[in-house]
Short mmCIF file of C-alpha atoms in Angstrom, two decimals:
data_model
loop_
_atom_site.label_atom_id
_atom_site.label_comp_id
_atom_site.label_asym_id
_atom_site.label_seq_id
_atom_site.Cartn_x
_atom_site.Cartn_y
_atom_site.Cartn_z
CA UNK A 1 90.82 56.76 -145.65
CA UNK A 2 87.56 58.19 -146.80
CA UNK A 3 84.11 57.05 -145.72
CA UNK A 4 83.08 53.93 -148.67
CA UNK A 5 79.83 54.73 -147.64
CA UNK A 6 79.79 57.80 -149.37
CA UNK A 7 82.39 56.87 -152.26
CA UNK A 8 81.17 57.62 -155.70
CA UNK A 9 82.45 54.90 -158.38
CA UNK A 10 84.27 56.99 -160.47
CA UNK A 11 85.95 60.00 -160.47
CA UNK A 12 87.49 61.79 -163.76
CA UNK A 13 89.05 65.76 -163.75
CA UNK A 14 86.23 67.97 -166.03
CA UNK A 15 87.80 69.17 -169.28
CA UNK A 16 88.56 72.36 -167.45
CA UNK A 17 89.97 70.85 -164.88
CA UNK A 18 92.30 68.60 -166.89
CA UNK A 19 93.63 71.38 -168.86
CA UNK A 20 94.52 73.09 -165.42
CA UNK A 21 96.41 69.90 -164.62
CA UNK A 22 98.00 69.30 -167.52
CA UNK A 23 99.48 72.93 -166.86
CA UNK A 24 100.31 72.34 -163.00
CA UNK A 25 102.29 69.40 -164.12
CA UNK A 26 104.25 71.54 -166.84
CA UNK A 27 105.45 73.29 -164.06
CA UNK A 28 107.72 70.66 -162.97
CA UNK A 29 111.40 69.45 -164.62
CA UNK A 30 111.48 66.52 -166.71
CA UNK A 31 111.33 63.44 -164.37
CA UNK A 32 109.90 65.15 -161.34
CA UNK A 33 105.60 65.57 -162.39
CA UNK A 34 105.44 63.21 -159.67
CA UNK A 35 105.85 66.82 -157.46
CA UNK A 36 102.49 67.77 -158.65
CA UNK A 37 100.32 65.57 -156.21
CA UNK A 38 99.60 68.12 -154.23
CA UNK A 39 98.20 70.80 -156.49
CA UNK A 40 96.39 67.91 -158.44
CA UNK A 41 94.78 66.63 -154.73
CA UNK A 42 93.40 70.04 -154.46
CA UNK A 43 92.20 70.53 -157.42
CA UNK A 44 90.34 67.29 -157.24
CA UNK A 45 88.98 68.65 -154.04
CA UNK A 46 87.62 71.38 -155.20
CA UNK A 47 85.88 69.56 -158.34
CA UNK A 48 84.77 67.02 -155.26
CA UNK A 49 82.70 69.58 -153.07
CA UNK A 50 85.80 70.28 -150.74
CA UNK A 51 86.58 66.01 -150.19
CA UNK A 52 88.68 63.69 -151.67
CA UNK A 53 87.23 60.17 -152.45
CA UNK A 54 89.28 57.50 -153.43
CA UNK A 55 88.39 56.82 -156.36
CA UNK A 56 89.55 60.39 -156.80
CA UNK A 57 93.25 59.45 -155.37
CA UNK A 58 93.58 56.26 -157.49
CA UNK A 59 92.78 59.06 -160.40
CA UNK A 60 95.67 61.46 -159.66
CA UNK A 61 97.86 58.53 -158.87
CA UNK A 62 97.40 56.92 -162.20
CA UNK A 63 97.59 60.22 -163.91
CA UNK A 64 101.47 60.68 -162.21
CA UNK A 65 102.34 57.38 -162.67
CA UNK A 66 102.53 57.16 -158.77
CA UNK A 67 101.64 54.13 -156.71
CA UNK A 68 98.25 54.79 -154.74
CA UNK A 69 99.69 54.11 -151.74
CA UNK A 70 102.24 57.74 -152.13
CA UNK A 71 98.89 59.32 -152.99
CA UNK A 72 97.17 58.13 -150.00
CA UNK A 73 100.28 59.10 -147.62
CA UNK A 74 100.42 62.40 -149.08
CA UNK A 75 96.24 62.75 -148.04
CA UNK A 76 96.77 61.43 -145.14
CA UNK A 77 99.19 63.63 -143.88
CA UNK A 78 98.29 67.45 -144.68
CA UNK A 79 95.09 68.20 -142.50
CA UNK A 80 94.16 70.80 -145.82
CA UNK A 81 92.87 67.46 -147.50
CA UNK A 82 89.32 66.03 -146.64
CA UNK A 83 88.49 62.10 -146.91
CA UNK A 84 84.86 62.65 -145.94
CA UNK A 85 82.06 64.97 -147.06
CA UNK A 86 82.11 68.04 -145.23
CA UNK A 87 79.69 71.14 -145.60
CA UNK A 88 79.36 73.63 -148.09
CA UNK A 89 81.32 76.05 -145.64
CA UNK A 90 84.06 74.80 -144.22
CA UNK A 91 84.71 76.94 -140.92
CA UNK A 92 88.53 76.16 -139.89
CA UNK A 93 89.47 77.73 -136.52
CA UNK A 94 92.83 78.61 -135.96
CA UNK A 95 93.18 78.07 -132.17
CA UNK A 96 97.20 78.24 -131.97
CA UNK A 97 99.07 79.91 -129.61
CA UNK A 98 98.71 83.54 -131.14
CA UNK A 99 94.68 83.15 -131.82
CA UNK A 100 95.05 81.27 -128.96
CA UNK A 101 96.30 84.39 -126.53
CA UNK A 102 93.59 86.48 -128.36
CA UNK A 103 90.83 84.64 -127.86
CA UNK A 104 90.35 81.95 -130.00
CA UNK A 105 88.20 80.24 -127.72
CA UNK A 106 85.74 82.43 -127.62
CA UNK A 107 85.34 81.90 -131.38
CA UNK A 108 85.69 78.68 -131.32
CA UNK A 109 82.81 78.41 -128.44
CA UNK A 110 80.94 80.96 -130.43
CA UNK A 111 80.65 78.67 -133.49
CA UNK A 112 79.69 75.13 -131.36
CA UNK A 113 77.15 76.81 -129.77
CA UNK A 114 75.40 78.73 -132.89
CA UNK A 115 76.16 76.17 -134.77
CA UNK A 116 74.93 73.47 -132.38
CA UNK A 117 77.71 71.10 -133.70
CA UNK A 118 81.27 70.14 -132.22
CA UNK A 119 84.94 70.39 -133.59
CA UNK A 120 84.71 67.69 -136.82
CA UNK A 121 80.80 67.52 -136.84
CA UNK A 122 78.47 69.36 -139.50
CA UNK A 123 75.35 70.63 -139.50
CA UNK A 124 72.43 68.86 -140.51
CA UNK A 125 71.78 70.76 -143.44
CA UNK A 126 74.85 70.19 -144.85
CA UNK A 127 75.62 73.95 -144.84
CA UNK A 128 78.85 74.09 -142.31
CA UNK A 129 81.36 71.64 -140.84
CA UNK A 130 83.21 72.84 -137.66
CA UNK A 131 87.53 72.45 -137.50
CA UNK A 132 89.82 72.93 -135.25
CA UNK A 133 93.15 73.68 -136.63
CA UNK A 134 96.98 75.16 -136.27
CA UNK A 135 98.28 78.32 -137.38
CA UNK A 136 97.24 79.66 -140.70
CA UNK A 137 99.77 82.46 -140.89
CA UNK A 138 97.35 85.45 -139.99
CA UNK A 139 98.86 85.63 -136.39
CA UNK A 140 98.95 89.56 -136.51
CA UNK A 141 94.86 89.66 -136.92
CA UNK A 142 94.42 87.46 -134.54
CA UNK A 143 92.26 85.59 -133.67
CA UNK A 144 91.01 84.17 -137.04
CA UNK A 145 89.23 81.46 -138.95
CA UNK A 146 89.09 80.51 -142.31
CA UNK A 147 86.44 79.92 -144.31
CA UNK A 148 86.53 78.39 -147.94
CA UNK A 149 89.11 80.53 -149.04
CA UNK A 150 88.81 83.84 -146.98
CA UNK A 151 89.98 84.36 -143.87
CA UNK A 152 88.32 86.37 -141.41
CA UNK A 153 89.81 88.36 -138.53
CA UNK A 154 90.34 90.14 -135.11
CA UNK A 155 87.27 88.19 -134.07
CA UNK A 156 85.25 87.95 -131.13
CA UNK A 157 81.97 85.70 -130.03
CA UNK A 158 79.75 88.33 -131.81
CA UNK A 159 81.54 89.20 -135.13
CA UNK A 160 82.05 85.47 -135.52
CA UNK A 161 78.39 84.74 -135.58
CA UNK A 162 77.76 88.04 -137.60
CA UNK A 163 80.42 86.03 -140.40
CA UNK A 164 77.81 82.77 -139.94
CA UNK A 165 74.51 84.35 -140.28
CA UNK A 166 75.91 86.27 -143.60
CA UNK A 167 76.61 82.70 -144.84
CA UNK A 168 73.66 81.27 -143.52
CA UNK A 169 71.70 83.51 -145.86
CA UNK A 170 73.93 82.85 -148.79
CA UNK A 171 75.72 86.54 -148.65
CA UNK A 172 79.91 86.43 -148.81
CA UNK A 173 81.14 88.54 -145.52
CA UNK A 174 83.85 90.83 -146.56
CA UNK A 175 86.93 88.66 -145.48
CA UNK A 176 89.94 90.45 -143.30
CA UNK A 177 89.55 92.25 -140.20
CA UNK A 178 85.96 92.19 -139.18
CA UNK A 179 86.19 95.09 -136.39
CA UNK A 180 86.80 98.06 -139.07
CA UNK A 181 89.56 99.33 -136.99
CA UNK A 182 92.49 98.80 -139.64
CA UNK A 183 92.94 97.60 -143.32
CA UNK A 184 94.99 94.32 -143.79
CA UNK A 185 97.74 94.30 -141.10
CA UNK A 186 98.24 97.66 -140.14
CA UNK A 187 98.25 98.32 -136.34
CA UNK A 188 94.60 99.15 -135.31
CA UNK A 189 93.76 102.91 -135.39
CA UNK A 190 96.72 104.39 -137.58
CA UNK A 191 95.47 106.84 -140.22
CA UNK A 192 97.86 107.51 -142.98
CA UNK A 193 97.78 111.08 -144.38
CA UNK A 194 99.18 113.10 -146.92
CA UNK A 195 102.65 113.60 -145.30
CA UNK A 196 102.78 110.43 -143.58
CA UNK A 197 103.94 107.01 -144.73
CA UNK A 198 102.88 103.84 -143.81
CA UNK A 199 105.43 102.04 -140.69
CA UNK A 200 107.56 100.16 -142.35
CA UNK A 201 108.30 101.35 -145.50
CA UNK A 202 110.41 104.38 -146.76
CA UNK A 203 110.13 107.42 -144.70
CA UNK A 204 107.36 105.41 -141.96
CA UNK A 205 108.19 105.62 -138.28
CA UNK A 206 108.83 102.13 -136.85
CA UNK A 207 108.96 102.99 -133.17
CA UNK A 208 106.43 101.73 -131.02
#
């Protein structure tokens, strides 16, 4: 469970907020708004500077008519919720067996040491905390890391700390591929032109 040190001694959704959950749990067939806990745990987490405190839980649980203790296993289990404070950037490296094969460690090394902090540690002034995590579904970019809400990709020791500094001085790094070598997940170097489609859709050639 979350750190009590740190637990605030209330917790209630903002207006906005509970007019956005009111909505997610519209979503759901008569009988089953119990379904929402998950959207409502992340919105919470986002009103909660990227944690969830208890008293946060015990909100959403009496707002589904759920008993805590569902709440607390449904926290517990998905690694996308946090029970502690964490930094104002949360930098999430993917390090399975794609990244992994790419060169995740090297990004992963690349943020300990510029960061001076290990996997689950932040930063002393609060500004990043450091994860190690499994496969967030950008496997053809790799290797990646996600940040907030933006991933960042086809990394390497020196673009990764190129992404940091950026958020050290409060800029927003483009997310995607960081080399420039391709646009979303195109293969690196292909240039479409005015006769050519793009592999993999009508007309594209999908041989290698």
């Amino acid at each position: 469970m979350s750190d009590t040190n740190v637990e605030p001694a209330s917790f209630a959704f903002t207006e906005e907020n509970l007019a956005q959950a009111a909505k997610i749990i519209a979503k759901y067939p008569e009988g089953r708004q119990q379904s929402a806990v998950m959207p409502l745990l992340d919105l919470a987490q986002r009103q909660g500077d990227g944690w969830l405190p208890r008293v946060a839980m015990d909100y959403i649980a009496d707002l589904l008519g759920m008993p805590p203790i569902r709440v607390y296993e449904v926290a517990t289990f998905y690694t996308m919720y946090n029970l502690k404070p964490i930094g104002r950037h949360h930098v999430q490296v993917c390090t399975t067996t794609p990244c992994w094969l790419r060169g995740s460690d090297e990004v992963l090394g690349a943020c300990r040491k510029h960061l001076g902090i290990e996997v689950g540690e932040t930063t002393e002034d609060g500004l990043f905390t450091l994860a190690e995590v499994e496969c967030l579904g950008a496997c053809a970019n790799a290797p990646m890391m996600q940040i907030g809400d933006d991933y960042y990709e086809d990394l390497d020791a020196e673009l990764t700390v190129r992404v940091l500094e950026a958020l050290k001085r409060g800029e927003t790094p483009k997310p995607g591929p960081q080399t420039g070598r391709r646009r979303g997940s195109e293969p690196e170097g292909w240039q479409p032109s005015a006769t050519q489609a793009a592999p993999g859709t009508a007309g594209g050639n999908d041989a290698a």
